[in-house]
XYZ file of C-alpha atoms in Angstrom:
233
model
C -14.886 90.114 -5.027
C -17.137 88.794 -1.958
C -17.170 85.656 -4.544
C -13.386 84.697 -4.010
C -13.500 85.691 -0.605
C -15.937 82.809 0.207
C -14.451 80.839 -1.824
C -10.949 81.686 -0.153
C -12.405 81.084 3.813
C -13.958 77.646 2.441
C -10.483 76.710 1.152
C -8.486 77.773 4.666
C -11.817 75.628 6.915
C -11.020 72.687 4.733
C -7.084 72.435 4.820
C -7.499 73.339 8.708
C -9.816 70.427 8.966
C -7.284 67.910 7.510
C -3.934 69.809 8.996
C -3.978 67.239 11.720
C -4.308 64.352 9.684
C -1.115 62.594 7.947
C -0.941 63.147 4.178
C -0.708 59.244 3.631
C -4.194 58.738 5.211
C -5.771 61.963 3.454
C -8.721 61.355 0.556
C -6.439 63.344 -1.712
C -3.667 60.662 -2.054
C -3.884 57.675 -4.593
C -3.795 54.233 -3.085
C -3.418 50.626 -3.885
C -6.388 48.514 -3.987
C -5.310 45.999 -1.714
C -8.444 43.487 -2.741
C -6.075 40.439 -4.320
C -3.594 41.287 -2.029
C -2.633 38.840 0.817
C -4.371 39.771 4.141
C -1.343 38.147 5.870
C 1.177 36.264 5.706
C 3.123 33.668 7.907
C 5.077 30.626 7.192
C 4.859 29.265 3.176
C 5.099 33.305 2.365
C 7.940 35.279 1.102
C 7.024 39.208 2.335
C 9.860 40.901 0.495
C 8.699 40.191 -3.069
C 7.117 42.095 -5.252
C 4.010 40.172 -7.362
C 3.979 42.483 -10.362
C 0.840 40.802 -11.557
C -1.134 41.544 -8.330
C 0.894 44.754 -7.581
C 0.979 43.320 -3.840
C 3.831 42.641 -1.585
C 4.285 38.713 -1.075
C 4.494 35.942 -2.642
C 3.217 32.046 -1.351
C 5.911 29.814 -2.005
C 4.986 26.570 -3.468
C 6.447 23.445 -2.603
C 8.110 21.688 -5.383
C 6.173 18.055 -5.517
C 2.926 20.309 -6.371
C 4.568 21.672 -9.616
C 4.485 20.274 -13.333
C 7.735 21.491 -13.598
C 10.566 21.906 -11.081
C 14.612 21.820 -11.780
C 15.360 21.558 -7.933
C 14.174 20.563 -4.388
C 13.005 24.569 -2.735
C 9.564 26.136 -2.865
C 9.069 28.431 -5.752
C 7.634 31.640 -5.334
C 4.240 32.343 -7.741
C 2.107 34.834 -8.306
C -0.979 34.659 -6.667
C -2.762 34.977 -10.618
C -0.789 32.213 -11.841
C -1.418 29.594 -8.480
C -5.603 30.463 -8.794
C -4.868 29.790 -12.855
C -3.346 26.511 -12.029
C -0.227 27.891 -13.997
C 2.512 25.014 -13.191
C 0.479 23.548 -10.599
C -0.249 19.739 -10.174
C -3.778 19.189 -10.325
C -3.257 16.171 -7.545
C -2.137 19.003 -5.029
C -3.873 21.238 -2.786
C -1.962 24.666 -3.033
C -4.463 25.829 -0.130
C -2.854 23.588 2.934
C 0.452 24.592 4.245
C 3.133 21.237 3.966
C 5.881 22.771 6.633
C 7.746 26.112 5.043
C 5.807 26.030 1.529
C 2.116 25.322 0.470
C 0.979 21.954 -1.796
C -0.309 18.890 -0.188
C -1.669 15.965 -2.326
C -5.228 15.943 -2.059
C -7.281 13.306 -0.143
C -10.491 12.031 0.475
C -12.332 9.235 3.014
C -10.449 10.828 5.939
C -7.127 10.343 3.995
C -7.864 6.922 2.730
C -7.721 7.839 -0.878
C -5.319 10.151 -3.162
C -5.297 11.510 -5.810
C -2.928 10.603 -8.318
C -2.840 11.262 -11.973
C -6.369 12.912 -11.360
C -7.650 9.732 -9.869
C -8.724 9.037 -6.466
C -6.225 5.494 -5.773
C -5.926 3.537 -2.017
C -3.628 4.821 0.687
C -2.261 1.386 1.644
C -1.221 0.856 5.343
C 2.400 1.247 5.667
C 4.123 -2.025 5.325
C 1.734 -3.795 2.754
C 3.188 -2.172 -0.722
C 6.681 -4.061 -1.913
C 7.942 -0.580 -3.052
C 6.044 2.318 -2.748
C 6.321 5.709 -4.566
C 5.364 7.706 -1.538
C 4.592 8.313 2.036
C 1.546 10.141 3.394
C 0.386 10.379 6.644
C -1.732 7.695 6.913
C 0.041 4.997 4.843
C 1.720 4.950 1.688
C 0.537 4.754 -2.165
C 1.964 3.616 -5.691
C 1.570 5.630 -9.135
C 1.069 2.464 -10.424
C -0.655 -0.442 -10.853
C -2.724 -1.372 -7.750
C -2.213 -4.598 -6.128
C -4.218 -7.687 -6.566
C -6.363 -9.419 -4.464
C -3.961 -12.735 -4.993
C -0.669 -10.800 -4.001
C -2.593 -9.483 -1.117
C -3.393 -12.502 0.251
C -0.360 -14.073 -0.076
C 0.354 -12.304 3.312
C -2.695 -12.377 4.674
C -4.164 -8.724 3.323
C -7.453 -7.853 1.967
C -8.100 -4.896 0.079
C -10.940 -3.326 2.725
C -9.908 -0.361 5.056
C -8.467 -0.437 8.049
C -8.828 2.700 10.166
C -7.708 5.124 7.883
C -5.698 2.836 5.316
C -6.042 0.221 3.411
C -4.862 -3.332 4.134
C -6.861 -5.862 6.692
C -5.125 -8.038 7.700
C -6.411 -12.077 8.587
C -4.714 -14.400 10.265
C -3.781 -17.524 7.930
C -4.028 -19.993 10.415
C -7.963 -19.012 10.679
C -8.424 -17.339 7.583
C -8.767 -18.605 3.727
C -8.884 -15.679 1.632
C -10.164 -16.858 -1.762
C -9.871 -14.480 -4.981
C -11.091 -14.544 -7.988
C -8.680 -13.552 -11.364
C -7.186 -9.884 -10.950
C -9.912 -8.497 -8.967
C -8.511 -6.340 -6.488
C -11.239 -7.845 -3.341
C -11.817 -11.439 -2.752
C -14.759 -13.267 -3.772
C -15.149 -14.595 0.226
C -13.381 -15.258 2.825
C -13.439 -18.624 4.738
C -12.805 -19.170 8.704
C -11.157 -22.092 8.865
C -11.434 -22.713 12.427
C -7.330 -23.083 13.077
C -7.630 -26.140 10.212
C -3.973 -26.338 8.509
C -5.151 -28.564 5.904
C -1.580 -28.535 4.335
C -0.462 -31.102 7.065
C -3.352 -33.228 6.101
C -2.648 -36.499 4.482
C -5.261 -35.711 2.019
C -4.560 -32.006 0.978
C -5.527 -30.601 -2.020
C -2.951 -30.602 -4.611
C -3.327 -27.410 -6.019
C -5.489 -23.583 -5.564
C -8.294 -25.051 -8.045
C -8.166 -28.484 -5.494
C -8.498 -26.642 -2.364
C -10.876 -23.770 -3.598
C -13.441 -27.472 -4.365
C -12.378 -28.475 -0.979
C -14.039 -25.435 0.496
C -16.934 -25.191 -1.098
C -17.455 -28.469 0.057
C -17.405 -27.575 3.459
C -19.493 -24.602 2.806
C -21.928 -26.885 1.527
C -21.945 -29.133 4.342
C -21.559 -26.370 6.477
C -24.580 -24.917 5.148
C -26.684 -27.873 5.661
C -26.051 -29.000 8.975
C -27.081 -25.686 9.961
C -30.738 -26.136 8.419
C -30.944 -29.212 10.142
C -29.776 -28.001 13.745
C -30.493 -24.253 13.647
C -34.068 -24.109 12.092
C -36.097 -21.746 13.122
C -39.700 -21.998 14.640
């Protein structure tokens, strides 16, 4: 009898002790683990769904450029198992950075100079320079394609080298000769031809082959009169 009677008291001291706390907070009552749960969540987050997989509320909404597969132009809601799977997601996109109301911006490197595109890091060209590009990024503009060469670069005065954060240097033609060599993508040199427009001349070069002999001509005599006046003691 004195038995139950302790244990009885012990009973009434503990439910006194929790009386005053709510039954939602007491160590009696089964909770969520909240570990893969989102700690918050702002813009690029839907609050109201339900991600059976995580058994959280919310859901990051993806935008639709970082998915394999997409039937329209809105975000798509995903669980939070399938986005860290890569389930449906672009390997060129960053699901990590927010891109306005939904998350998935294509990735970059060299301060934005480079993307990624079909898992390979490609030149962000400075807007202007590509004929027709495929897309628009913050610091220029890039091609899923093939890259440009050197000899349609030059054709408007561009050499592949980068330029702030993009790619395209530009040289003035009137001073510049950019000389390039087959399909390679950067010229084999670049001349300064000192304002010389030897298209006027009555002696120009007939063709690329005539004027490329032309110049290494004047390299050559360049190069000589410079041992014989610039020597060094």
């Amino acid at each position: 009898m004195k038995k139950i009677f302790a244990v009885s008291i012990l009973c009434l001291n503990v439910a006194a002790a929790t009386a005053a706390t709510p039954w939602w907070e007491q160590p009696t009552v089964c909770k969520l683990d909240p570990t893969d749960c989102y700690a918050t969540m702002g813009a690029g987050y839907d609050r109201e769904l339900w991600d059976t997989k995580t058994e959280c509320w919310g859901m990051k909404l993806i935008c639709p450029e970082a998915l394999t597969t997409s039937n329209d132009y809105t975000p798509l809601a995903m669980s939070r198992t399938d986005i860290e799977s890569g389930t449906n997601i672009n390997k060129d996109f960053d699901t990590d950075i927010l891109n306005g109301d939904c998350f998935g911006v294509r990735k970059t490197t060299d301060n934005g100079a480079m993307a990624s595109v079909n898992g390979e890091y490609v030149r962000v060209w400075c807007n202007g320079i590509l004929d027709n590009p495929d897309e628009y990024l913050p610091n220029g503009e890039i091609t899923y394609g093939a890259q440009p060469t050197c000899n349609e670069l030059a054709e408007y005065g561009y050499v592949a080298t980068i330029d702030n954060k993009c790619y395209g240097k530009y040289y003035d033609m009137s001073k510049y000769y950019i000389e390039c060599n087959g399909n390679d993508i950067l010229p084999s040199r670049i001349i300064i031809t000192n304002n010389a427009d030897y298209t006027m001349a009555s002696n120009a070069p007939a063709d690329e082959s005539a004027a490329d002999k032309l110049f290494d001509k004047m390299q050559s005599v360049s190069e000589s009169q410079r041992e014989i006046y610039f020597t060094q003691d």
